[in-house]
JSON list of C-alpha atoms in Angstrom, two decimals:
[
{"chain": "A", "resi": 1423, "resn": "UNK", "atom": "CA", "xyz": [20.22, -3.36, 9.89]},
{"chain": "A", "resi": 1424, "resn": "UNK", "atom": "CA", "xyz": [20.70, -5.58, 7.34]},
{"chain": "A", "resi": 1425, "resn": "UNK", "atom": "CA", "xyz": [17.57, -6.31, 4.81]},
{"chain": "A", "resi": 1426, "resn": "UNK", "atom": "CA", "xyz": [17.11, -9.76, 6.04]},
{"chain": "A", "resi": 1427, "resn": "UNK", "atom": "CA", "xyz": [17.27, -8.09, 9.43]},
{"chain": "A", "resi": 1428, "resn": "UNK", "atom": "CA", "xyz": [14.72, -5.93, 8.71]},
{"chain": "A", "resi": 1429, "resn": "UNK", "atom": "CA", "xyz": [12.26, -8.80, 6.39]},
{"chain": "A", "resi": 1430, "resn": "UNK", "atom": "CA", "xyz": [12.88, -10.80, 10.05]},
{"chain": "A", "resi": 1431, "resn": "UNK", "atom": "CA", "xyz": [10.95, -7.64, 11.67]},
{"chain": "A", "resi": 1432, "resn": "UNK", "atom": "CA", "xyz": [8.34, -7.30, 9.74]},
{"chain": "A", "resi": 1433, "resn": "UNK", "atom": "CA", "xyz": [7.69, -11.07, 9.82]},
{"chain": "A", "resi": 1434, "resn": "UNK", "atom": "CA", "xyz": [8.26, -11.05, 13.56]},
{"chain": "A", "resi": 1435, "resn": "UNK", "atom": "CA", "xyz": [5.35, -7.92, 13.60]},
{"chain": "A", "resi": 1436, "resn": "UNK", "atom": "CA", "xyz": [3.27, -10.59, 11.49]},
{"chain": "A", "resi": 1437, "resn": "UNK", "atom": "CA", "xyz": [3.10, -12.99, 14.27]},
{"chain": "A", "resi": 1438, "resn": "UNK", "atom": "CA", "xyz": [2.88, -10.70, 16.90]},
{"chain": "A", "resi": 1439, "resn": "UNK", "atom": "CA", "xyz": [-0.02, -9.28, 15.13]},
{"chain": "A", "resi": 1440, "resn": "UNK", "atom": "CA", "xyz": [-1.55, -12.78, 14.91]},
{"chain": "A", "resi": 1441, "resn": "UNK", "atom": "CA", "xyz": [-0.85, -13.17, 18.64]},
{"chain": "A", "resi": 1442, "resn": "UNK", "atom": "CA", "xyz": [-2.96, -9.85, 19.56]},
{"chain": "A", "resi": 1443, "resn": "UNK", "atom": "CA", "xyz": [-6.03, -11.31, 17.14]},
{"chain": "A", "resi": 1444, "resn": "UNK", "atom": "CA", "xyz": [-5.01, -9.24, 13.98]},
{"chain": "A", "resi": 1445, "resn": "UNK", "atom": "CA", "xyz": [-4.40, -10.56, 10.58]},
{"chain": "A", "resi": 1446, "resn": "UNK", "atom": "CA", "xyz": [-0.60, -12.41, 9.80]},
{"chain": "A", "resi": 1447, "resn": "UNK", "atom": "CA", "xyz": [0.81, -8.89, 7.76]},
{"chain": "A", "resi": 1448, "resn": "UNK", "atom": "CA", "xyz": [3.40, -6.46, 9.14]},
{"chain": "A", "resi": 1449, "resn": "UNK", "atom": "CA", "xyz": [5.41, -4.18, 7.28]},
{"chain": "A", "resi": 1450, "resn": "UNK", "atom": "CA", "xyz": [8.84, -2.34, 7.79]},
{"chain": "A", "resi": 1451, "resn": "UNK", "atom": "CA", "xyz": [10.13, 0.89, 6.44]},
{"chain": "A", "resi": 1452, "resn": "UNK", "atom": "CA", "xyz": [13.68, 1.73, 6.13]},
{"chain": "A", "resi": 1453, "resn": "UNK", "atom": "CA", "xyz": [16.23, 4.19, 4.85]},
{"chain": "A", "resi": 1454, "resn": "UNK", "atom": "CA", "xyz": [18.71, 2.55, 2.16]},
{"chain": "A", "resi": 1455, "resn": "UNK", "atom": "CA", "xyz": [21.22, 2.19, 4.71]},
{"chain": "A", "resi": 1456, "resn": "UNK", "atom": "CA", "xyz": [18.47, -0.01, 7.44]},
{"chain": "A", "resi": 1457, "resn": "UNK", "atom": "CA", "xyz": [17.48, 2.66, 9.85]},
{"chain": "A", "resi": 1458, "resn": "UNK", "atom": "CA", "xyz": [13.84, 1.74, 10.68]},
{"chain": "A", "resi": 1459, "resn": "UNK", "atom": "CA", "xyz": [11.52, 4.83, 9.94]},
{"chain": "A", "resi": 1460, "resn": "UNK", "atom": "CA", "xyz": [8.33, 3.17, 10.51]},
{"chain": "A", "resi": 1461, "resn": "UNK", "atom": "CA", "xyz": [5.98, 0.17, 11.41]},
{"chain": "A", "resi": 1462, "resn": "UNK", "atom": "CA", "xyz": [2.74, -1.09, 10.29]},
{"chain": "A", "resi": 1463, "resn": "UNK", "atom": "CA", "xyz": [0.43, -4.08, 11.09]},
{"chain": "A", "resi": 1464, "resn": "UNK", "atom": "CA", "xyz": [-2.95, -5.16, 9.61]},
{"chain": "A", "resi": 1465, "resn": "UNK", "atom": "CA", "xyz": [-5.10, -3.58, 11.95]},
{"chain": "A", "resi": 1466, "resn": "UNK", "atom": "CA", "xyz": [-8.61, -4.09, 9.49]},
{"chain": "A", "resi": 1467, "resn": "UNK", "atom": "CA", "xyz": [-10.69, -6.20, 12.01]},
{"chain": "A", "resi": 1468, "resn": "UNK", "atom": "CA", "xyz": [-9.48, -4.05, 15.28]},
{"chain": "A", "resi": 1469, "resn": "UNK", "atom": "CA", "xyz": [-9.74, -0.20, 13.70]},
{"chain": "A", "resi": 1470, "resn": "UNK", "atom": "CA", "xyz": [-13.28, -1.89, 11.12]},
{"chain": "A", "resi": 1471, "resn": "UNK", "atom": "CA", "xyz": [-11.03, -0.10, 8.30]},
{"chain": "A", "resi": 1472, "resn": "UNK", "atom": "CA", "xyz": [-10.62, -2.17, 5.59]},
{"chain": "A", "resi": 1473, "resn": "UNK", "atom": "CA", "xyz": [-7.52, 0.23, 3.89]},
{"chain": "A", "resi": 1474, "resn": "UNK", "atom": "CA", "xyz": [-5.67, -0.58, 7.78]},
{"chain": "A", "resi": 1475, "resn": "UNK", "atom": "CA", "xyz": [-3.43, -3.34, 5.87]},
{"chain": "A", "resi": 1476, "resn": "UNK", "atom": "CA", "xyz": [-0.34, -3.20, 7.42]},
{"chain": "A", "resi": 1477, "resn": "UNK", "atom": "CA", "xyz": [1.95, -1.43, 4.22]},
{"chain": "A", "resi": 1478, "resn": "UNK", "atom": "CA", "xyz": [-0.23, 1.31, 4.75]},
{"chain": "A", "resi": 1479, "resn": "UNK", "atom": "CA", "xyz": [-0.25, 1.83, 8.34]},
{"chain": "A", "resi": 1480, "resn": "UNK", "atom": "CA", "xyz": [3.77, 1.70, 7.86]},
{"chain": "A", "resi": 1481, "resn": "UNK", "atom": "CA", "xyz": [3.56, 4.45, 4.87]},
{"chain": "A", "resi": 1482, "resn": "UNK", "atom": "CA", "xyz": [1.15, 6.49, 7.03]},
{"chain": "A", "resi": 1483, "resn": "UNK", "atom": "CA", "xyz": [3.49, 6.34, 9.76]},
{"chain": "A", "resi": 1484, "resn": "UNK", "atom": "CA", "xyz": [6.43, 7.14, 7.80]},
{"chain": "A", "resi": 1485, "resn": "UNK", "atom": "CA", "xyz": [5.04, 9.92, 5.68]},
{"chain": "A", "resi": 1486, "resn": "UNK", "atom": "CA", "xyz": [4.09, 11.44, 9.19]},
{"chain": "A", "resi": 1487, "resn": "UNK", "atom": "CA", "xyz": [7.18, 10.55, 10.48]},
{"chain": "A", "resi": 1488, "resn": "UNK", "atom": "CA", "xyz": [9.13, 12.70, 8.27]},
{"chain": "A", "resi": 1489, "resn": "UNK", "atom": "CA", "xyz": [6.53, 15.20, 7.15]},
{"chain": "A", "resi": 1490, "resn": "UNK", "atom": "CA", "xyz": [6.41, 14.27, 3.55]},
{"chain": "A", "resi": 1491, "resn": "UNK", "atom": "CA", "xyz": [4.02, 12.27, 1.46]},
{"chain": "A", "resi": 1492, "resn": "UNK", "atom": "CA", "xyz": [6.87, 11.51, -1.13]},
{"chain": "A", "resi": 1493, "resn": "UNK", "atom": "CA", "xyz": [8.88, 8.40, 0.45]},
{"chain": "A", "resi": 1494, "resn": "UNK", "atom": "CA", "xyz": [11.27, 8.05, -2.12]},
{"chain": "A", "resi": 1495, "resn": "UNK", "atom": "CA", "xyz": [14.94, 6.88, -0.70]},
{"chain": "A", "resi": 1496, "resn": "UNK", "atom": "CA", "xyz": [13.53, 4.34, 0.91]},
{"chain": "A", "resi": 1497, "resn": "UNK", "atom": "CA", "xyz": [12.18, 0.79, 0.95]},
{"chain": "A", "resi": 1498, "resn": "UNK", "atom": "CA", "xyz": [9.35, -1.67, 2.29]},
{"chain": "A", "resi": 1499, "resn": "UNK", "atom": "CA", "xyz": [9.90, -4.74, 3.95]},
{"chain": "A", "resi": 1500, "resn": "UNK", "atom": "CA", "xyz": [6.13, -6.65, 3.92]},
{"chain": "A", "resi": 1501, "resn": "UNK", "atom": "CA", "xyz": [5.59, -10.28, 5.19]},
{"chain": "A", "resi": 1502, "resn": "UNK", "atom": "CA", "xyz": [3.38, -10.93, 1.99]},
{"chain": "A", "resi": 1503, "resn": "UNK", "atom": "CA", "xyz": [3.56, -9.24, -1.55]},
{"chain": "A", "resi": 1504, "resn": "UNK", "atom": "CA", "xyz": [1.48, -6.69, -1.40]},
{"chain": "A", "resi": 1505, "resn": "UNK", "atom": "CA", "xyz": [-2.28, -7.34, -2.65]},
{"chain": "A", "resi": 1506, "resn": "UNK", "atom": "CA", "xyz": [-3.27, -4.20, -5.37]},
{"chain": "A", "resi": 1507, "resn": "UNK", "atom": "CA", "xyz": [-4.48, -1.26, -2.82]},
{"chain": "A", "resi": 1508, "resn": "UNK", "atom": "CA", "xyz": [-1.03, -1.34, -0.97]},
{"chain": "A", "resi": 1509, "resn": "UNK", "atom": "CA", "xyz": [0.92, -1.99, -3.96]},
{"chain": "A", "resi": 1510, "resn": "UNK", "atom": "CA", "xyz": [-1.02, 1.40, -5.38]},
{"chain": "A", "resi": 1511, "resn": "UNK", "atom": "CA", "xyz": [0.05, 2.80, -2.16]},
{"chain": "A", "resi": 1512, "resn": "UNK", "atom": "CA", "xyz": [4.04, 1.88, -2.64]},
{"chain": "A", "resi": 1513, "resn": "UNK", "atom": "CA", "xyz": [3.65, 3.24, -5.80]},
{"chain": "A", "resi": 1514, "resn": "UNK", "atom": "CA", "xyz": [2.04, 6.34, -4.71]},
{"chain": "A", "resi": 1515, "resn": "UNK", "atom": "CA", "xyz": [4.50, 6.68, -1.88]},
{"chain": "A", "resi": 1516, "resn": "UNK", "atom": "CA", "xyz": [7.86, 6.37, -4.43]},
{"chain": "A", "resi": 1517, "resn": "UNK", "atom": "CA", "xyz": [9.03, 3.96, -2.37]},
{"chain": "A", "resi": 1518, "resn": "UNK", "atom": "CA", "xyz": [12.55, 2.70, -4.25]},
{"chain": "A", "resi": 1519, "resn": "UNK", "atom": "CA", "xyz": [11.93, -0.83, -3.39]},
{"chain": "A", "resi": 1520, "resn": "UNK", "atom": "CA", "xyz": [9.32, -4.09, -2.23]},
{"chain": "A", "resi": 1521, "resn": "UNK", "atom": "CA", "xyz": [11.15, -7.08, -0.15]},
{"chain": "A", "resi": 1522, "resn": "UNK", "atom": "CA", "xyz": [8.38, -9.45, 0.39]},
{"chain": "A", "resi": 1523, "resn": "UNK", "atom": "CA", "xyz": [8.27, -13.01, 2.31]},
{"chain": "A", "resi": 1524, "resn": "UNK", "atom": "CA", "xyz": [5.32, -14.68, 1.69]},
{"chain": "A", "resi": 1525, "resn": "UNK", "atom": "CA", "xyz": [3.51, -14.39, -2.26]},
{"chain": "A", "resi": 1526, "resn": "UNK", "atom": "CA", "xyz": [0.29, -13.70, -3.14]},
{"chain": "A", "resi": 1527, "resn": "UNK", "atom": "CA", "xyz": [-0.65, -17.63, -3.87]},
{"chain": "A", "resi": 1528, "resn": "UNK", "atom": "CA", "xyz": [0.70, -18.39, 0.15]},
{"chain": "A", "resi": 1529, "resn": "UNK", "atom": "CA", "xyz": [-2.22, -15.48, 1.11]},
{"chain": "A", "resi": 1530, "resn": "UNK", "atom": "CA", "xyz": [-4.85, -16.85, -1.34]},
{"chain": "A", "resi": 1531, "resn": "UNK", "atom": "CA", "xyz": [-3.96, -20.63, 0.69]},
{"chain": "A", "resi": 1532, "resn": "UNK", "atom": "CA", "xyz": [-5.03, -19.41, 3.87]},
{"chain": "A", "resi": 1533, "resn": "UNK", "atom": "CA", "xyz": [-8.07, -17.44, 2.86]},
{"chain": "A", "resi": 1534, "resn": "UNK", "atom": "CA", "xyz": [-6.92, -13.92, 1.75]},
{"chain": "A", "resi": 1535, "resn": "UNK", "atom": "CA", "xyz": [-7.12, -14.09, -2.24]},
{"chain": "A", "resi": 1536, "resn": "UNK", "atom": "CA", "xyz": [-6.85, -11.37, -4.09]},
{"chain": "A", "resi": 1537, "resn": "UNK", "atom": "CA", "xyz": [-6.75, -12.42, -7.77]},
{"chain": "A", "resi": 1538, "resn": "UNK", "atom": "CA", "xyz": [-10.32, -11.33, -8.52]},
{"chain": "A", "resi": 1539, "resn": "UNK", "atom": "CA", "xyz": [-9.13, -7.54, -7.79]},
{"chain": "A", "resi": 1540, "resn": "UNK", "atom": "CA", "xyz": [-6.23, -8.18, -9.96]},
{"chain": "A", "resi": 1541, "resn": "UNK", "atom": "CA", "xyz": [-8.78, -9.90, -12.83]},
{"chain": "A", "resi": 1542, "resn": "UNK", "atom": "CA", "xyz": [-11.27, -6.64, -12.58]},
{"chain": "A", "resi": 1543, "resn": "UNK", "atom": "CA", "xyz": [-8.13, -4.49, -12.98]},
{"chain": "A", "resi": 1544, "resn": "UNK", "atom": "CA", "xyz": [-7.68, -6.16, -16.35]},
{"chain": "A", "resi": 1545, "resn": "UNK", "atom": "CA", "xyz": [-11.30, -5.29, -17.78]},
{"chain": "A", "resi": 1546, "resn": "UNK", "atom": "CA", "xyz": [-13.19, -1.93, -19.07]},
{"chain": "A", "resi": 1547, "resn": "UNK", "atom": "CA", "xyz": [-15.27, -0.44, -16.04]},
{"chain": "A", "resi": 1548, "resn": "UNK", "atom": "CA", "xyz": [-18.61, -1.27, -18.38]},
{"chain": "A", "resi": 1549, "resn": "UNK", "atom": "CA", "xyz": [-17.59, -5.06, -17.88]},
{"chain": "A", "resi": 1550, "resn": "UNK", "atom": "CA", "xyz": [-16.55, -5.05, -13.93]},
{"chain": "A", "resi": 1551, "resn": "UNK", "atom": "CA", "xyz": [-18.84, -7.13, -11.22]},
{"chain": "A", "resi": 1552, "resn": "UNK", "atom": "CA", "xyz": [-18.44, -3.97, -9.24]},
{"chain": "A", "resi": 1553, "resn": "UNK", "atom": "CA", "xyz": [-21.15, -1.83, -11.59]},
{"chain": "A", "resi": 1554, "resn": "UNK", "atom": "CA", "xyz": [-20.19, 1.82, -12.07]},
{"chain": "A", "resi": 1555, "resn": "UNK", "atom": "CA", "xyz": [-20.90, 4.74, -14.10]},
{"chain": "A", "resi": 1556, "resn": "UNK", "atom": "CA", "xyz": [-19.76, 8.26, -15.08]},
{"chain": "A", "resi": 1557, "resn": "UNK", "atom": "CA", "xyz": [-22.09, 10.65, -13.15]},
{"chain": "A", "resi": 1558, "resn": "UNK", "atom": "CA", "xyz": [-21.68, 14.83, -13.50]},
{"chain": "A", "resi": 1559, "resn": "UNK", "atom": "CA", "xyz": [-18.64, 14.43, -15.43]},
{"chain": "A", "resi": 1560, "resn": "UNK", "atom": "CA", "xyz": [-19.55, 18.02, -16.68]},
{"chain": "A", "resi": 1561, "resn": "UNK", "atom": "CA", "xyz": [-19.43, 19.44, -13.22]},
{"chain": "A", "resi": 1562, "resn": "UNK", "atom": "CA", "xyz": [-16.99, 17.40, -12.01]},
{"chain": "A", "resi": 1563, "resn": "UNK", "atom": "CA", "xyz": [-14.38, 18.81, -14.93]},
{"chain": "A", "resi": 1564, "resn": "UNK", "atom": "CA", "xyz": [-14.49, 21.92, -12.79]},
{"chain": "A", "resi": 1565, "resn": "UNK", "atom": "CA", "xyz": [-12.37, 20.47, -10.29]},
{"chain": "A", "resi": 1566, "resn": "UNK", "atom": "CA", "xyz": [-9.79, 19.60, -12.48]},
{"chain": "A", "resi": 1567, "resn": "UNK", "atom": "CA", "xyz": [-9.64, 22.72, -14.78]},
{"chain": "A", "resi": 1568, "resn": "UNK", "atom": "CA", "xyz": [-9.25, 24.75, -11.46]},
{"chain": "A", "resi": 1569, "resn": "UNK", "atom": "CA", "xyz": [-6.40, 22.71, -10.57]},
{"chain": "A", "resi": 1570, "resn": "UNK", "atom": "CA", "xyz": [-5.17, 22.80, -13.63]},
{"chain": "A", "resi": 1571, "resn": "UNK", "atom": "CA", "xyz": [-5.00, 26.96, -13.58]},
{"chain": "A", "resi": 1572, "resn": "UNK", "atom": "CA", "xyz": [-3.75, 26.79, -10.06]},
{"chain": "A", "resi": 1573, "resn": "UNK", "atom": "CA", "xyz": [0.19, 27.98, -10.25]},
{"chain": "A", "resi": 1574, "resn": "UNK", "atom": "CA", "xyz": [1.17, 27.30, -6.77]},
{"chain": "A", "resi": 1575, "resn": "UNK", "atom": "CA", "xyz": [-0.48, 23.54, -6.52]},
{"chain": "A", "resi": 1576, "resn": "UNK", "atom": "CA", "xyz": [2.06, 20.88, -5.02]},
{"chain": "A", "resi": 1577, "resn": "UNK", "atom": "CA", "xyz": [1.84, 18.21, -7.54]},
{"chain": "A", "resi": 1578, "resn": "UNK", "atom": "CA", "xyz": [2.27, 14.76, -6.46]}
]
């Protein structure tokens, strides 16, 4: 398939989700060449998972799919840019490449606005709306020395 082939699918999977009472997102991935490896749709309201956008249903589907968390080799096709947890997710996944349709200012017109995630990205944890704090950080270090020592650890 060609990629506007396959940006057509995952739009088309956007209004079909729509149809079915889902959010408008779907989400396409392919090898370099267009073979379809796997599909994803928002499914947040019907599975009450709010990570169940629909470019990581199509990267848990894929990674299962071919038995590998490392995606690289191929690319996502998404309906929308992605808003910051799926983008972290491409990333994560080594996808080689995002074709998007819609942009993040078309989602923040029709109610799904992500800029304040993007604004807290930008400050020091101390000065989020979100409060946090370092807790056990002594104890927790454990964790990460013993992986650390670990020789036969599949990095990622």
């Amino acid at each position: 398939m060609t990629k506007e082939e396959l940006m057509k699918k995952a739009i088309e999977l956007s209004k079909e989700n729509v149809a079915n009472g889902g959010g408008p997102f779907g989400a396409v991935i392919a090898t370099k060449e267009g073979e379809i490896i796997a599909t994803g749709v928002n499914r947040v309201t019907s599975s009450n998972d709010p990570t169940a956008h629909a470019e990581v249903n199509a990267i848990r589907a894929a990674a299962a799919r071919l038995g590998t968390f490392n995606l690289a080799g191929n690319v996502i096709y998404t309906s929308c840019e992605p808003c910051p947890m799926c983008l972290g997710a491409i990333y994560w996944a080594r996808l080689d490449k995002i074709y998007y349709g819609n942009t993040k200012e078309d989602a923040k017109h029709i109610g799904f606005d992500d800029s304040f995630i993007y604004d807290e990205l930008a400050l020091d944890a101390a000065d989020r709306k979100l409060p946090s704090e370092s807790l056990l950080s002594n104890e927790a270090i454990a964790a990460f020395q013993k992986w650390t020592a670990t020789e036969n650890k599949i990095e990622y």
